Short mmCIF file of C-alpha atoms in Angstrom, two decimals:
data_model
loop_
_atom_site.label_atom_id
_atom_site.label_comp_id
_atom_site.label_asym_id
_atom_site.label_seq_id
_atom_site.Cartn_x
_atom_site.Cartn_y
_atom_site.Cartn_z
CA UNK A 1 -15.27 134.82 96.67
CA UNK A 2 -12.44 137.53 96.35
CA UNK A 3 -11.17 137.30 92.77
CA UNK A 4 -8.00 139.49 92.15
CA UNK A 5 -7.39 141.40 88.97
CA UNK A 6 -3.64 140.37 88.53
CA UNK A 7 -4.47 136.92 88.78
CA UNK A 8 -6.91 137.12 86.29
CA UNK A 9 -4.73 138.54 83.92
CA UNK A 10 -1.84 136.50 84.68
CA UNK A 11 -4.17 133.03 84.48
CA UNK A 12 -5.52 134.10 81.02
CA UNK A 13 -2.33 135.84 79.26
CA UNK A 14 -0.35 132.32 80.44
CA UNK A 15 -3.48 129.99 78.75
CA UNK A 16 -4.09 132.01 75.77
CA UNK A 17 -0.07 131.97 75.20
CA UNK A 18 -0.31 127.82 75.12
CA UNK A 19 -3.34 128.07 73.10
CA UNK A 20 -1.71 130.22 70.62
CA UNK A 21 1.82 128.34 70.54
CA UNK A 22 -0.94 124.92 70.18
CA UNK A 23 -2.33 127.17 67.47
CA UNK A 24 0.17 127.96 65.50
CA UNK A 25 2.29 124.33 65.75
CA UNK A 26 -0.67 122.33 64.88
CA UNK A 27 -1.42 124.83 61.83
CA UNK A 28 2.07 124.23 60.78
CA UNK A 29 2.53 128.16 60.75
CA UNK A 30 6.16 129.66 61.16
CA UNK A 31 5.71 132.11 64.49
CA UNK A 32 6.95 134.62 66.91
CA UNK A 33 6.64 134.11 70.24
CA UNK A 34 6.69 137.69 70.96
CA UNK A 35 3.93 138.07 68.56
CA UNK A 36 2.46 135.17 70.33
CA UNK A 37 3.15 137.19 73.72
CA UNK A 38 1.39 139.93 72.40
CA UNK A 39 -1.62 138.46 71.69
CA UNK A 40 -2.05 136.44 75.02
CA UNK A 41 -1.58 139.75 76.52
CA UNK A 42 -4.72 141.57 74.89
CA UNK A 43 -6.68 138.65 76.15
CA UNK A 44 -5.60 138.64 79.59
CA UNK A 45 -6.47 142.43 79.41
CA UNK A 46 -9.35 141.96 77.79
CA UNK A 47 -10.65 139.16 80.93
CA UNK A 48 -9.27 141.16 83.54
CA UNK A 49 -10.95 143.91 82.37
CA UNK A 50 -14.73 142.21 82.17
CA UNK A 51 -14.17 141.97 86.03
CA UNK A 52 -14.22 146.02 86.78
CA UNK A 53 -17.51 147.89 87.55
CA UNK A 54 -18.92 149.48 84.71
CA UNK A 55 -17.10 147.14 81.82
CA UNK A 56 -20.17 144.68 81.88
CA UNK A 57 -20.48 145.16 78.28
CA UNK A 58 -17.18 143.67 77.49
CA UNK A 59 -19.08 140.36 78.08
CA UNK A 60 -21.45 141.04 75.19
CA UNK A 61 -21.10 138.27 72.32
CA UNK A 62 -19.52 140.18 69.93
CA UNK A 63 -16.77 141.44 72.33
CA UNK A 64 -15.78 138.17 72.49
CA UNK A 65 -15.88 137.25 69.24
CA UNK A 66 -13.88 140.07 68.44
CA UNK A 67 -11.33 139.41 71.17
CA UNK A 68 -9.88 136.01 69.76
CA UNK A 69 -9.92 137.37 66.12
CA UNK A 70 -7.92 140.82 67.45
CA UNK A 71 -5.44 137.92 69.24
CA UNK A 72 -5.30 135.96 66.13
CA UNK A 73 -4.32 139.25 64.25
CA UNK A 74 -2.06 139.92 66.75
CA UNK A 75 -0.04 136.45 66.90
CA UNK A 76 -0.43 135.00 63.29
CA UNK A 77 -0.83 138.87 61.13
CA UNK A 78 2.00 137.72 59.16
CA UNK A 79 0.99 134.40 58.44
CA UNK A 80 0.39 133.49 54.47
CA UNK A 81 -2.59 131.57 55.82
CA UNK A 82 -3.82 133.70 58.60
CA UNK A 83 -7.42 132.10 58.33
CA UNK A 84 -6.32 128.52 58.60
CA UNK A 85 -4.21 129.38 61.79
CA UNK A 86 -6.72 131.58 62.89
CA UNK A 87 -9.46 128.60 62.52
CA UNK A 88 -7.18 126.16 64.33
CA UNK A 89 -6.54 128.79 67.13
CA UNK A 90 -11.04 128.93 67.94
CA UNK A 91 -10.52 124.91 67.76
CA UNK A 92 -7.96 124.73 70.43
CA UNK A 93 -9.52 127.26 72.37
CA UNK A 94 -13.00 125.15 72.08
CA UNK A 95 -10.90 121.73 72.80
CA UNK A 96 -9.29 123.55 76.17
CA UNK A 97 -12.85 124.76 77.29
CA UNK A 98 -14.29 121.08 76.50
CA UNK A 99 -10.97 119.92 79.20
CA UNK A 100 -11.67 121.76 81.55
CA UNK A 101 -15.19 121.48 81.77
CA UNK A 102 -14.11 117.92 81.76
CA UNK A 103 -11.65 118.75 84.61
CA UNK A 104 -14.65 120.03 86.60
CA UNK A 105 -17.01 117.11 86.26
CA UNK A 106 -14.37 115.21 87.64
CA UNK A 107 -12.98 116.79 90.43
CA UNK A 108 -16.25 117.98 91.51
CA UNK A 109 -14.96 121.45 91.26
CA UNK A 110 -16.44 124.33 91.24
CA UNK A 111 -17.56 126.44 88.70
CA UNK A 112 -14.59 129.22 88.90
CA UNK A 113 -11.13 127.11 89.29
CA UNK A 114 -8.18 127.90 91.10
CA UNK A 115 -5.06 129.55 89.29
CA UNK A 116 -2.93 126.56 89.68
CA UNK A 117 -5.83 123.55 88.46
CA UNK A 118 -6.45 125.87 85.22
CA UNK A 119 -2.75 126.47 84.90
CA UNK A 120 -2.45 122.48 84.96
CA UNK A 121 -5.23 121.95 82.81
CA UNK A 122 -3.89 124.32 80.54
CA UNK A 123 -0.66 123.08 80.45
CA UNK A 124 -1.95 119.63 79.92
CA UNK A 125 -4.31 120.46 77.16
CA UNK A 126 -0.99 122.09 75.22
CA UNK A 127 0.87 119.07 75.76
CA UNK A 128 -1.63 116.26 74.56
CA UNK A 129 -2.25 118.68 71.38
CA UNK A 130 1.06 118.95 70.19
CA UNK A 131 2.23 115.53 71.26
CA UNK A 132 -1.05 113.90 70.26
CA UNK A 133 -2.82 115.82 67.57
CA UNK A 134 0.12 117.07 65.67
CA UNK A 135 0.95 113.67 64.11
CA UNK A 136 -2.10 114.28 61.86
CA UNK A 137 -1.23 117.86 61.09
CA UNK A 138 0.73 118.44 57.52
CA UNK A 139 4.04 119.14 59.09
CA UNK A 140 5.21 120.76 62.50
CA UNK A 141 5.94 124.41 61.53
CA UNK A 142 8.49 125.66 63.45
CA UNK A 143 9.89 129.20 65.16
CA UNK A 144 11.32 132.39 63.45
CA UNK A 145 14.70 133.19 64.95
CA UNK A 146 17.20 135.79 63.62
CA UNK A 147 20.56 134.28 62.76
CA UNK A 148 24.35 136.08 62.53
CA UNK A 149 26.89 133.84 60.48
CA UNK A 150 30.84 134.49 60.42
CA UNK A 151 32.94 134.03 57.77
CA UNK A 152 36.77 135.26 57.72
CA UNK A 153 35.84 137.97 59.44
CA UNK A 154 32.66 139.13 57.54
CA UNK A 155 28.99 139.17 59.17
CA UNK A 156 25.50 137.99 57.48
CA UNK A 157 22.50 138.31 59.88
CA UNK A 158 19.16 136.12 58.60
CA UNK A 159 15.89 135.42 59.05
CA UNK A 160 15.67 131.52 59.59
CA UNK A 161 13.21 128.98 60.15
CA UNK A 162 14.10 127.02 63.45
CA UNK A 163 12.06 123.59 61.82
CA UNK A 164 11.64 120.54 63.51
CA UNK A 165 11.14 118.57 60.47
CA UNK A 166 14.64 119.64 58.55
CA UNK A 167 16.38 116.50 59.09
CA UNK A 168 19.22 117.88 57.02
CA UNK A 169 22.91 117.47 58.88
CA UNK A 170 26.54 117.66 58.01
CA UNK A 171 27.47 113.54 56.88
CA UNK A 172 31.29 114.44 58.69
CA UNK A 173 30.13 116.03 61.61
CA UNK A 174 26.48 115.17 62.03
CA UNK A 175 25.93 118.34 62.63
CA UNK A 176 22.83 120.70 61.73
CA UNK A 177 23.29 122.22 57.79
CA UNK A 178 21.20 125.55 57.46
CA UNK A 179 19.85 125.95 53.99
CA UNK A 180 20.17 129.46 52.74
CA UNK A 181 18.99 131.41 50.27
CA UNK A 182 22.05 132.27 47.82
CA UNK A 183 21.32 135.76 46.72
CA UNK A 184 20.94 136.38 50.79
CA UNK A 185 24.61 135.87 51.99
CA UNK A 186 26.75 138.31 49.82
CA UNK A 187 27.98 139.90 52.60
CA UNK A 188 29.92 136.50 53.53
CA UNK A 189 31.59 136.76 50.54
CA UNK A 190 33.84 139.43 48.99
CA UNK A 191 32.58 141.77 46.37
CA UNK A 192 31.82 139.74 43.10
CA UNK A 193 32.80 136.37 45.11
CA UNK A 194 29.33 135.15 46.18
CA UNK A 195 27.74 132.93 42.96
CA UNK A 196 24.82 133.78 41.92
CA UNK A 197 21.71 132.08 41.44
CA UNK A 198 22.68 130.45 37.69
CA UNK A 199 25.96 129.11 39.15
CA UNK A 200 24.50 127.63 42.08
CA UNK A 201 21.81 125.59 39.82
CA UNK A 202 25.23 123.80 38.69
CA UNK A 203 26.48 122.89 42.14
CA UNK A 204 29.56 120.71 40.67
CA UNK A 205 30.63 123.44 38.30
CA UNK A 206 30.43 126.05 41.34
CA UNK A 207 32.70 123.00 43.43
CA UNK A 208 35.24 123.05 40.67
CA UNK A 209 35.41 126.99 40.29
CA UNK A 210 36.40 126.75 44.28
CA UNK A 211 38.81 124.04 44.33
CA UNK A 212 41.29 126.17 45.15
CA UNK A 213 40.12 127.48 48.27
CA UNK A 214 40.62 124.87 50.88
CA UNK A 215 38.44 123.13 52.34
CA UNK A 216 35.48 125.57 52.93
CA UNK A 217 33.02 124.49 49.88
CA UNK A 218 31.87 120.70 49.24
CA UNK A 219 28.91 119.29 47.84
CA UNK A 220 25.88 118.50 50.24
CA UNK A 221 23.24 115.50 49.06
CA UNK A 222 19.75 116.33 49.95
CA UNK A 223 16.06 114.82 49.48
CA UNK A 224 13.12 116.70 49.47
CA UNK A 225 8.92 116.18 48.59
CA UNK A 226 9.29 115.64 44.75
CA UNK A 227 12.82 115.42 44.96
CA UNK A 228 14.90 111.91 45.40
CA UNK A 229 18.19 112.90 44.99
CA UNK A 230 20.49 116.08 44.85
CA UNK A 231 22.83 118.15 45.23
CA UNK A 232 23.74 122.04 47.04
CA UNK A 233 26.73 123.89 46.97
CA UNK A 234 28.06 124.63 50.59
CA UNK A 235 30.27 126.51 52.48
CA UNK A 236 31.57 125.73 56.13
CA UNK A 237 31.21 129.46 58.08
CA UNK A 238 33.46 130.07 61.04
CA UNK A 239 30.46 130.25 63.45
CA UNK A 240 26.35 130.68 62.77
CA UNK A 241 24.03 131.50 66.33
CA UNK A 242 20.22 130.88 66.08
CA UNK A 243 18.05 133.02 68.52
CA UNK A 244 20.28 132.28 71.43
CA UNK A 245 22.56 129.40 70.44
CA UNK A 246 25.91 129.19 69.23
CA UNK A 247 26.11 126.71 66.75
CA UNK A 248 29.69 127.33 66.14
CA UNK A 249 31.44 126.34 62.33
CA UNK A 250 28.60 124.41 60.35
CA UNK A 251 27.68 123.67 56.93
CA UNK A 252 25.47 126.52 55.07
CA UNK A 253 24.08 125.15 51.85
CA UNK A 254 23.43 127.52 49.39
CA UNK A 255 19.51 127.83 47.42
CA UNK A 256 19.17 128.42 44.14
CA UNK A 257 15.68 129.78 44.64
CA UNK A 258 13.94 131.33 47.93
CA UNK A 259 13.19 128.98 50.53
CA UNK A 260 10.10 130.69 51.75
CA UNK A 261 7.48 130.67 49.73
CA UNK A 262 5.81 133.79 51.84
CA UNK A 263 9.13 135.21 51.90
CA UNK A 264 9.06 135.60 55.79
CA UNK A 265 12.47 134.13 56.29
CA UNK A 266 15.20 133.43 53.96
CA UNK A 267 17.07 130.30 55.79
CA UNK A 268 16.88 127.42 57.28
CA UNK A 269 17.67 124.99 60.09
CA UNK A 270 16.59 121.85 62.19
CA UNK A 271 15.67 122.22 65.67
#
């Protein structure tokens, strides 16, 4: 059987993507999917490259151990808990190979499957994961995305957390309320204007210090783990875009304290 080297890498670097997007939502792990790119490409390399004359030794156990852990390095490096991430990652990995041996047994297939039945098996292995598996997990992580926020004219660009459980949203509007880290958006403001992290632990004081300036600042109510009831100063921006959406004028509540506790982003937002 003719087996053709961009195929091979295009069939792994496309499975190893889903297992490492599988990966990192289960985990609960904020990502990148370029880092995630990344790392599905060094192991579609890696199994293209096991198919050339002379690279037999690529197959040896410990190249393949040390394939998934360079991927895992790769896609997750950042991550404050790199081994739990990188643990889930060999478990969805294992799971996929268990489906589509699975896959084989009952389509009669043989050993070596076609690029579109692994693609499909692939695809359907991500799918029951995340849709199946993930209720169990601690939370659903979400995507890094940078952010650019407008105010009269002045620009703050972010790091925010694209999460899919921040249920947080403007009561008026119902729209989406990024949470921000304070300290993080003094370019918003002008020079001595933005309050600080003291003022902002006394969100109605902060209100009443603003009164006079329109409409822009209100109080937001928020709940949290550990926390019932209470309260964040806010300020409505003229327009806030997230990776590639516009989200237009919104409500940008304003921490106290960081909102990372790895400091890898310093906002954020509900999907």
């Amino acid at each position: 059987m003719t087996v053709y080297i961009d195929e091979v890498f295009l069939l792994n670097a496309i499975v190893d993507y889903l297992l490492l997007l599988s990966a990192a939502r289960l985990a609960g792990e904020p990502f990148r999917r370029l880092r995630l790119g990344m790392g599905a490409v060094l192991g579609g390399l890696y199994a293209a490259l096991t198919i050339l004359p002379g690279l037999e030794f690529l197959s040896h156990p410990l190249c393949k151990l040390a394939v998934p852990v360079g991927m895992s390095l790769v896609a997750f490096g950042s991550a404050k808990r790199l081994l739990r991430v990188s643990l889930v990652f060999f478990g969805v990995s294992a799971a996929f190979g268990g489906g589509v041996l699975a896959l084989q047994l009952f389509l009669g297939a043989p050993a070596v499957l076609d690029l579109k039945t692994t693609l499909l098996a692939a695809a359907g292995c991500y799918l029951f994961l995340t849709l199946i598996f993930r209720r169990t997990a601690r939370h659903t992580g979400g995507e890094l995305a940078p952010a650019r926020l407008e105010l009269e004219g002045r620009v703050c660009r972010l790091t925010v957390l694209v999460d899919t459980g921040n249920t947080l949203t403007d009561p008026v509007t119902g729209k989406a309320v990024m949470v921000a880290e304070g300290e993080r958006l003094r370019e918003l403001f002008p020079m001595g204007e933005c309050p600080g992290a003291e003022e902002l632990r006394d969100p109605i004081g902060a209100l009443e210090k603003r009164r006079g300036e329109g409409r822009r600042w209100r109080l937001l109510p928020y709940r949290a783990v550990g926390i019932p009831w209470a309260l964040l100063l806010a300020v409505r921006v003229d327009r806030a875009q997230v990776g590639g959406e516009d989200y237009g004028p919104i409500l940008v509540a304003l921490s106290p304290t960081p909102v990372s506790d790895g400091g890898g982003y310093n906002a954020l937002i509900g999907a």
